[in-house]
Every structure is written in C-alpha cells, then in structure tokens.
C-alpha cells in the first residue's frame, strides 16, 4: 500500500530544479535535489516507484538524472501542470526520509531524500534547523513515523547538513533489553569478577564524511578527509598497544548520523569515545587544538530524553536497566552514571589536551564544554578533539601532512593511554598490570621491613611465584567526597600503606573515578 508524507514550505516564486546527485553508503543512500528556491513538495512510494511532486517549479535546461547507486536505481522527470513530477526507481524494500535544507555557505536550497534498507512503505518528513553538527538537535515527533533528529549544519564552515536519524532498532528479546548492551554489562562484570585481562575498547569517530565534507581549508582541504586519516592513524596505534582495541565508527568516506555514532560506541562496550574534528573560523588567524567534553546543559537534556523514552529506559546504563525503576530512582541512578562518565571524560580530556600541547599551542589552554550530540552517551566517557584550525593556512598544511597526522594521533594516544594507566577499568589488562605493580611494591616494602634475611628471601620467592595480585586485597573506585584517610579507615589500613600500594605522593593525590589497590594485611 502506498504511503504518503507531505511537507510544505512557504513559496515566494517558482523554483527551478537545477541538478541532482546521489551518494551511496553502507547505511543508506542519499539523493539530493538542488533547487533554486523554497518549494512545496509531496512524496509517495509505491513498491519500487518513489514519486516527488514539486509545486510551481520548472526543470532547468542543464538538468540530468544521476546514475544508479545503492538503493537508487534511476530517475525520470516530466512536467505536471505548473510543477514537476520526478519518478525515481528505488529498491522496493527501501524506506525513505526527506527534508528541505536552506542555503548555507556554498550550498543553495536542497531537497534531500534518504533511502534506508527496510520493508518499504515507511516515510518521515523533517523540517530542518540551523544548529551546528556538534550542537543539540532536539528530536521532532512526526505523525505516523518514528522520532527523527533534526538535520544540522556546521556553523562557520560550508557543509552538507546531517540527515534525519534512522528509526532505533528494538530488541525482540523478552526482557526488552538490547542484546549488545546486555553483553556489554555481563562482559565487563565477568572480567572484573574473574580478575580477567580484557582489552579496553576505544571508539574512534572520524567527524563528517560522505555528503557532509565538514569545514573547508583555504587550500581546498576537506575536514572529512583529515578526520578519517587521523582516526585511522589513531586506531592503528591503539591496536598496537597491549590491552587496547580500537573501533572506528566509519572506516571510509560515508556519513553516519550523529546519535548513531555514540550508539556504535555503546554497542561495542567501549570504555571511551573519541570524536576527531578540525576546527574552522571566519578568518585565518585562529589556531591551536582543543578538547571538548559535554556541558551540564547537554547532560540535563540527555537525562530528560533518556528517562522519557521507554526504549531508552529498557536499555542498560552502566549495567543497570531503568525500565523497572520508578522515576525518582531511575533519575538518581542515571545521574550517578552520568556524573561518573562526565568526570572520567574531563580526566581523559585533560590528559589529551596536555599531550597535544607538546605539538604546539592549544587554542585556549583548558578543556572546553559544549552540548555536542556525539558526546551524549550516558555511560561511555566521551571527548571531542579539534585537531587544529583547518581555516588557518599554516595549520591546514600540517593537517594534510601524513607525518603530522601521525603525531596528532600519537598525542591523543598518549593521553588516552595515560588515563587508562592511572584509572584502570576493573577486569582490564590495565587493572591487572596495576595489580602486578602493586604486588611487587608490596614485596619491596616487606623486604625492607623484615630483619631476617632468610625470611626476607622466602617471602620474596613466595610473592614471585604466587598470583599476580598477591599483596592486593581489593580494588576501590574513588567516589565524590572521599580522600585517602576516609578510604584507609573504610578498609582498616594505614594511609601510608595505601600510598605505598598505589605509589601516591601526597594526601590530595586521588581524584574521583581513580581505582586504588587496597593492600592486604
């Protein structure tokens, strides 16, 4: 049965259909119709026929239908009264979403039709907004269609706008939980309980891609190419590190909707999400890298959306489902998880910014905060790295240089690795290494305190041949308001023993989220 979706925009004059282009990626196929002005339009899909009626419009003399790609198979045009009728042949199982974009930078009005693999017949019309790709794109409800995020456009940089979001994938399991998230919680919990040595997972997001080029440098460099090159370098370096594994949100030149990017991180049980971008400004003087984390406003917005959405509440947040909790308890649990994630995000962001400063001046010298959509995962610490200003000619030249791209990746890698070394996730390879170091420290301490050389030697042999975590009784994650003295009292150990086991210098050397080894005895 045919399904009809209609979206109307104010018409001031006749609009010409100037050109059409197609881009096909692994997630969807995008058809873009360039028009000379705002148009009223109607779309109708019936099997493999998708018709687009443009009211009060004409066909430009240079118009040619694009060649078939992906789910799009061809296009014919015809006059229809005062308007134009376009008939696209599409995959009969596809679904579509459509929206009209206003002029921005090098682009004029564009009618965008995104085709998604599916069972056919579904459609949604979306009215665009003028927010940044990184900024908040508040969901808009569409009658008889899934909620879709508003498309977005990058401020101060000519880009193609982000598409509407695909419908969320629902689990068919009886519990209503997504299997990937259930697996995420159980994998981490099992690794922690069994003192495993799982690899920490770092999700790396190359910003923009496909029909969204991102910012343009004065020499023609595209942000989407720089971000992908740096992301690949970073992934290679991470995969060469023991105890670490990289997951790329995109490995080639295609676009992924914003919310889907951090969802990829969650589906892969990521311990950290790193989004790579290149900044731009209206003049070429701005320079320096920067690192961003989610703002308090973004945290509040995310919490409200998560608690209000039934599917979200059935998902796992840090291993806990919220769907069987009352609103008050669910809000408290979500706030605790978000609080930890944001504190961890700030910690790793500080490490990365410090490492980047070794390559040159940073833009502002401190971690910045914004309501970026890609940073909104409630339970995966997330940062966004602006590698440099692509609008600065000098920095653009560096961003094109593979050697500099490798140095940027190495700086980010160093900051990330330092974070996991100082704050090892339970059950990870880094936690096991910390336990081994603490065990050896306990051996050294016991050797220094024992007056008997034979007892000393025997104790050293016993420790050396024992398990890796000998000398370590427990692991403790530092919570808000705790210090070394309160933690020492909690476990009945001395402050000095706690310092020695964790190689700490001062009483104020612990921070929220840090994992401390609790010495035995």
XYZ file of C-alpha atoms in Angstrom:
521
model
C 0.000 0.000 0.000
C 1.327 3.399 -0.895
C 2.349 5.667 1.957
C 2.222 9.446 1.619
C 4.273 12.033 3.503
C 3.801 15.735 2.847
C 5.915 18.676 3.926
C 5.143 22.239 2.909
C 7.379 25.270 2.852
C 6.372 28.838 2.054
C 6.669 29.593 -1.669
C 7.730 33.046 -2.804
C 8.335 32.318 -6.504
C 8.772 29.499 -8.980
C 11.794 27.303 -8.243
C 13.995 25.622 -10.839
C 15.176 22.042 -10.419
C 18.850 22.635 -11.179
C 20.612 19.316 -10.578
C 20.535 16.028 -8.718
C 23.244 13.886 -7.171
C 23.420 10.582 -5.351
C 25.734 9.160 -2.735
C 25.501 5.551 -1.546
C 26.979 4.320 1.712
C 26.656 1.141 3.756
C 23.900 2.580 5.974
C 21.700 4.434 3.474
C 21.569 6.074 0.037
C 21.167 9.850 -0.211
C 19.541 11.633 -3.162
C 19.974 15.415 -3.199
C 17.890 17.675 -5.458
C 19.360 21.156 -5.862
C 16.608 23.746 -6.340
C 16.799 27.486 -6.868
C 14.465 28.361 -4.016
C 11.984 27.054 -1.443
C 9.440 24.603 -2.814
C 6.317 22.795 -1.752
C 6.660 19.079 -2.351
C 4.934 15.744 -1.912
C 6.467 12.281 -1.888
C 4.755 8.973 -2.457
C 6.245 5.488 -2.529
C 4.559 2.521 -4.137
C 6.794 -0.532 -4.391
C 9.849 0.369 -6.433
C 8.421 3.736 -7.531
C 9.107 6.865 -5.479
C 7.435 9.974 -6.926
C 8.329 13.527 -5.963
C 5.865 16.275 -6.931
C 7.345 19.795 -6.878
C 4.670 22.500 -6.997
C 5.151 25.705 -9.009
C 8.512 24.528 -10.363
C 10.371 24.066 -13.636
C 13.185 21.839 -14.845
C 16.497 23.556 -15.544
C 17.897 23.222 -19.046
C 21.071 21.554 -17.757
C 19.319 19.026 -15.519
C 20.347 15.385 -15.857
C 19.267 12.456 -13.715
C 22.173 10.848 -11.811
C 23.322 7.298 -12.488
C 22.068 4.447 -10.315
C 23.783 3.872 -6.980
C 22.862 1.837 -3.919
C 19.122 1.754 -3.259
C 18.517 4.346 -6.007
C 18.084 2.821 -9.482
C 17.307 5.761 -11.799
C 15.220 8.934 -12.296
C 12.815 10.309 -14.897
C 11.225 13.771 -14.990
C 8.073 15.230 -16.519
C 6.085 18.456 -16.467
C 2.860 18.283 -14.472
C 0.695 21.400 -14.711
C 2.620 24.229 -13.060
C 5.048 21.841 -11.428
C 7.442 18.967 -11.954
C 6.952 15.259 -11.369
C 10.031 13.146 -10.692
C 9.814 9.375 -10.623
C 12.712 7.555 -9.006
C 13.114 3.826 -9.275
C 14.257 2.521 -5.912
C 14.753 -0.772 -4.152
C 11.211 -1.971 -3.378
C 12.176 -2.892 0.193
C 13.531 0.586 0.978
C 12.051 3.230 3.252
C 12.708 6.953 2.956
C 13.014 10.142 4.947
C 13.044 13.615 3.485
C 13.757 17.205 4.461
C 14.434 20.576 2.825
C 17.642 22.438 3.664
C 18.007 26.198 3.437
C 21.017 27.836 1.736
C 24.282 27.731 3.611
C 27.774 28.727 2.507
C 28.380 27.208 -0.954
C 25.067 25.360 -0.999
C 21.646 26.610 -2.073
C 18.267 25.067 -1.278
C 18.388 21.277 -1.254
C 15.618 18.725 -1.076
C 17.182 15.633 0.491
C 15.737 12.127 0.256
C 17.463 9.405 2.270
C 16.710 5.783 1.379
C 17.159 3.128 4.054
C 17.060 -0.668 3.723
C 13.779 -1.930 5.143
C 10.399 -3.420 4.388
C 9.152 -0.466 2.367
C 6.290 1.949 2.776
C 7.529 3.987 5.749
C 8.436 7.648 5.460
C 9.059 10.726 7.516
C 9.243 14.380 6.637
C 11.530 16.595 8.676
C 11.829 20.333 8.925
C 15.481 21.425 9.118
C 17.107 23.567 11.781
C 20.232 25.721 11.754
C 22.157 24.134 14.595
C 25.775 23.006 14.477
C 26.612 19.382 13.728
C 28.117 19.164 17.200
C 25.231 21.050 18.821
C 21.886 19.968 20.153
C 19.489 18.652 17.526
C 16.283 18.255 19.529
C 14.089 15.406 18.305
C 10.888 16.295 16.492
C 7.898 13.970 16.531
C 6.320 13.129 13.185
C 2.849 11.675 12.950
C 2.787 8.013 11.870
C 6.570 7.957 11.751
C 9.428 7.312 14.173
C 11.071 10.187 16.013
C 13.843 11.664 13.943
C 16.531 14.166 14.822
C 16.547 17.474 13.021
C 19.223 17.784 10.341
C 22.058 20.095 11.227
C 24.648 22.267 9.561
C 28.089 23.241 10.814
C 28.361 26.906 11.758
C 31.054 28.967 10.002
C 32.005 26.123 7.675
C 30.403 25.132 4.346
C 28.996 21.663 4.797
C 26.213 19.425 3.721
C 23.757 19.012 6.557
C 23.389 15.917 8.683
C 20.497 13.642 7.787
C 17.488 12.560 9.734
C 18.164 9.724 12.127
C 17.077 6.200 11.218
C 14.490 4.545 13.415
C 16.017 2.954 16.515
C 16.486 -0.794 16.436
C 14.328 -2.546 19.011
C 15.189 -5.803 20.647
C 12.934 -8.788 20.216
C 14.095 -10.429 23.431
C 11.545 -10.971 26.171
C 13.409 -8.725 28.567
C 13.248 -5.807 26.156
C 16.982 -5.249 26.584
C 19.276 -4.762 23.647
C 21.459 -7.807 23.439
C 24.537 -5.705 22.756
C 24.055 -3.726 25.951
C 23.310 -6.853 28.000
C 26.525 -8.292 26.617
C 28.367 -5.095 27.441
C 27.373 -5.280 31.094
C 27.943 -9.013 31.504
C 31.315 -8.967 29.734
C 32.673 -6.223 31.966
C 31.204 -7.725 35.127
C 32.579 -11.188 34.365
C 36.017 -9.807 33.561
C 36.078 -7.865 36.832
C 34.894 -10.784 38.977
C 37.330 -13.223 37.402
C 40.246 -10.786 37.540
C 40.368 -11.017 33.752
C 42.565 -9.047 31.427
C 40.094 -7.851 28.807
C 41.220 -5.173 26.375
C 39.807 -1.707 26.890
C 37.810 -0.581 23.854
C 38.259 2.907 22.395
C 35.644 4.006 19.853
C 37.129 6.498 17.389
C 34.765 8.726 15.454
C 36.010 10.475 12.304
C 33.776 13.527 12.027
C 31.617 14.254 8.955
C 32.019 12.051 5.856
C 30.177 11.221 2.655
C 27.896 14.029 1.527
C 28.964 16.070 4.581
C 32.520 17.320 3.900
C 32.825 19.413 7.064
C 34.954 22.549 7.042
C 36.977 23.652 4.007
C 40.543 24.921 4.289
C 41.693 27.863 2.130
C 43.720 25.380 0.077
C 40.720 23.131 -0.520
C 41.409 20.568 2.216
C 38.217 18.894 3.443
C 37.708 18.211 7.135
C 36.152 14.795 6.457
C 39.396 13.580 4.839
C 41.616 14.888 7.640
C 39.459 13.378 10.381
C 39.407 9.979 8.689
C 43.185 9.991 8.204
C 43.852 10.894 11.848
C 41.223 8.401 13.077
C 42.852 5.590 11.090
C 46.283 6.514 12.455
C 44.899 6.569 15.986
C 43.179 3.214 15.532
C 46.403 1.649 14.224
C 48.391 2.974 17.179
C 45.792 1.810 19.698
C 45.686 -1.674 18.193
C 49.466 -1.912 18.562
C 49.208 -1.224 22.295
C 48.820 -4.172 24.681
C 45.473 -4.225 26.424
C 43.744 -1.887 23.969
C 41.438 -2.283 20.979
C 40.061 0.360 18.590
C 36.633 0.523 16.949
C 36.074 3.002 14.098
C 32.597 4.476 13.671
C 33.436 4.878 9.975
C 36.350 3.384 8.073
C 35.701 5.064 4.714
C 34.102 8.154 3.179
C 30.479 7.804 4.267
C 28.264 9.706 6.683
C 26.800 8.345 9.914
C 24.008 10.166 11.792
C 25.188 11.855 14.967
C 23.332 9.824 17.572
C 24.270 6.611 15.794
C 27.948 7.469 16.291
C 27.900 7.257 20.075
C 25.483 4.326 19.881
C 28.173 2.422 17.964
C 30.459 3.024 20.939
C 27.847 1.676 23.360
C 27.107 -1.346 21.181
C 30.806 -2.219 21.214
C 31.051 -1.893 25.016
C 33.505 0.981 24.589
C 35.395 2.281 27.601
C 35.993 5.600 25.835
C 34.640 7.530 22.830
C 36.924 9.939 20.941
C 35.489 12.113 18.159
C 38.045 13.683 15.794
C 37.381 17.033 14.097
C 39.197 20.041 12.628
C 38.049 23.494 13.724
C 37.247 26.475 11.490
C 36.733 30.219 11.940
C 35.679 33.134 9.766
C 39.272 34.343 9.409
C 42.562 32.510 9.132
C 44.141 33.787 12.350
C 42.576 31.321 14.792
C 44.896 28.430 15.609
C 45.572 25.623 18.042
C 43.956 22.344 19.031
C 41.252 21.977 21.662
C 39.466 19.225 23.549
C 35.783 19.298 24.475
C 33.505 17.445 26.876
C 29.749 17.543 27.341
C 28.307 20.612 29.044
C 25.985 20.407 32.079
C 23.124 21.505 29.810
C 23.830 18.605 27.485
C 23.859 16.225 30.460
C 20.483 17.539 31.639
C 18.933 17.297 28.166
C 20.218 13.769 27.707
C 18.847 12.675 31.078
C 15.404 14.098 30.308
C 15.260 12.334 26.932
C 16.518 9.051 28.363
C 14.041 8.981 31.225
C 11.118 9.945 28.992
C 11.827 7.337 26.311
C 10.524 3.859 27.064
C 13.074 2.100 24.854
C 15.951 4.005 26.440
C 14.797 3.015 29.909
C 14.830 -0.642 28.850
C 18.459 -0.219 27.816
C 21.345 -0.753 30.207
C 23.102 2.241 31.756
C 26.364 1.075 33.249
C 24.899 -2.425 33.610
C 21.579 -1.334 35.180
C 18.223 -1.222 33.390
C 15.913 1.651 34.317
C 12.627 0.301 32.958
C 11.651 -1.406 36.223
C 12.562 1.598 38.388
C 10.259 4.405 39.456
C 11.017 7.862 38.091
C 12.839 9.054 41.193
C 15.162 6.061 41.484
C 15.776 5.953 37.733
C 16.750 9.639 37.800
C 19.179 9.071 40.684
C 20.808 6.045 39.017
C 21.139 7.857 35.706
C 22.594 10.936 37.406
C 25.197 8.819 39.191
C 26.219 7.105 35.953
C 26.330 10.378 34.030
C 28.311 12.001 36.814
C 30.950 9.299 36.663
C 31.114 9.427 32.862
C 31.497 13.208 32.824
C 34.228 13.148 35.482
C 36.062 10.447 33.563
C 35.603 12.470 30.359
C 37.175 15.538 31.968
C 40.071 13.468 33.254
C 40.926 11.915 29.879
C 40.314 15.257 28.117
C 42.861 16.921 30.382
C 45.390 14.192 29.592
C 44.820 14.520 25.843
C 44.995 18.315 25.895
C 48.283 18.183 27.791
C 49.695 15.741 25.237
C 48.525 17.937 22.329
C 50.205 20.966 23.884
C 53.539 19.272 23.217
C 52.867 19.689 19.471
C 52.204 23.429 19.737
C 49.968 25.987 21.469
C 46.434 24.882 22.242
C 43.558 27.182 21.349
C 42.570 28.130 24.891
C 44.698 26.011 27.201
C 41.838 24.359 29.086
C 39.193 21.717 28.458
C 36.071 23.275 26.929
C 32.424 22.285 27.289
C 29.564 22.249 24.803
C 26.282 20.476 24.105
C 27.653 18.295 21.310
C 25.353 15.452 20.265
C 28.188 12.955 19.807
C 29.247 13.393 23.448
C 25.880 12.425 24.906
C 26.410 8.771 25.716
C 25.245 8.423 29.333
C 27.666 5.646 30.237
C 30.695 5.965 27.940
C 33.222 8.714 28.783
C 33.424 10.871 25.658
C 35.650 13.628 24.320
C 35.795 15.633 21.084
C 39.223 16.642 19.763
C 39.582 19.627 17.433
C 42.986 18.771 15.959
C 43.658 22.293 14.616
C 42.042 25.134 12.657
C 41.698 23.969 9.069
C 40.793 27.591 8.217
C 44.354 28.642 9.182
C 46.649 28.217 6.131
C 49.633 27.083 8.218
C 47.630 24.566 10.200
C 45.862 23.370 7.045
C 49.238 22.476 5.545
C 50.111 20.499 8.669
C 46.774 18.710 8.677
C 47.453 17.485 5.121
C 50.846 16.061 6.144
C 50.677 12.326 6.983
C 53.617 12.726 9.374
C 51.777 15.438 11.311
C 48.603 13.347 11.274
C 50.608 10.540 12.887
C 51.952 12.950 15.520
C 48.424 14.144 16.302
C 47.272 10.541 16.666
C 50.270 9.758 18.893
C 49.447 12.719 21.152
C 45.837 11.608 21.542
C 47.023 8.037 22.034
C 49.410 9.134 24.785
C 46.693 10.990 26.656
C 44.262 8.090 26.372
C 46.826 5.512 27.477
C 47.848 7.643 30.454
C 44.216 7.832 31.538
C 43.802 4.045 31.476
C 47.110 3.586 33.305
C 46.056 5.896 36.136
C 42.373 4.845 36.135
C 42.299 1.206 35.004
C 38.800 -0.206 34.417
C 38.079 -3.270 36.594
C 38.834 -6.558 34.870
C 41.005 -4.906 32.223
C 44.589 -5.575 31.215
C 45.493 -2.216 32.763
C 43.935 -3.254 36.090
C 45.932 -6.494 36.006
C 49.120 -4.559 35.327
C 48.360 -2.223 38.229
C 47.807 -5.239 40.487
C 51.145 -6.707 39.419
C 52.920 -3.413 40.097
C 51.257 -3.111 43.470
C 52.190 -6.705 44.291
C 55.836 -6.006 43.520
C 55.676 -2.817 45.590
C 54.291 -4.844 48.496
C 57.194 -7.300 48.128
C 59.734 -4.481 48.185
C 58.085 -2.958 51.238
C 58.024 -6.260 53.128
C 61.655 -6.887 52.282
C 62.638 -3.551 53.720
C 60.723 -4.156 56.980
C 61.899 -7.749 57.672
C 65.087 -8.073 59.806
C 65.672 -11.707 58.851
C 67.416 -12.224 55.516
C 66.154 -15.815 55.272
C 62.582 -14.724 55.981
C 63.043 -11.906 53.506
C 64.249 -14.249 50.792
C 61.490 -16.736 51.467
C 58.829 -14.038 51.316
C 60.241 -12.729 48.036
C 60.136 -16.199 46.499
C 56.592 -16.722 47.718
C 55.440 -13.445 46.200
C 57.301 -14.021 42.953
C 55.771 -17.448 42.420
C 52.287 -16.505 43.592
C 49.434 -14.942 41.644
C 49.779 -11.532 40.024
C 47.622 -9.800 42.627
C 49.417 -11.070 45.727
C 49.556 -8.266 48.271
C 46.353 -6.701 46.937
C 43.153 -7.356 48.900
C 40.654 -5.294 46.927
C 40.210 -2.513 44.390
C 38.335 0.704 45.252
C 36.991 3.380 42.889
C 37.254 6.824 44.473
C 33.845 8.467 44.863
C 32.935 12.113 45.331
C 33.901 13.432 48.779
C 36.375 10.622 49.544
C 40.062 11.061 50.375
C 42.932 8.776 51.353
C 42.132 8.963 55.056
C 38.470 8.038 54.679
C 39.310 5.168 52.311
C 42.041 3.897 54.663
C 39.574 3.899 57.572
C 36.984 2.082 55.452
C 39.359 -0.839 54.796
C 41.278 -0.738 58.100
C 44.660 0.046 56.568
C 47.073 2.884 57.157
C 47.275 5.912 54.881
C 50.966 5.196 54.295
C 50.186 1.622 53.221
C 47.563 2.939 50.815
C 50.059 5.463 49.415
C 52.759 2.823 49.043
C 50.491 0.308 47.323
C 49.409 2.907 44.780
C 52.664 4.883 44.542
C 50.990 8.114 45.601
C 52.889 11.196 46.763
C 50.526 13.385 48.796
C 47.295 13.190 50.754
C 45.451 15.034 47.955
C 46.734 12.909 45.085
C 43.498 10.982 44.485
C 40.651 12.080 42.256
C 37.107 10.938 41.614
C 36.957 7.803 39.475
C 40.529 6.656 40.237
C 40.975 2.961 41.006
C 43.025 2.285 44.165
C 44.556 -1.045 45.146
C 43.767 -1.895 48.783
C 46.821 -3.665 50.285
C 46.373 -6.916 52.172
C 47.155 -7.010 55.887
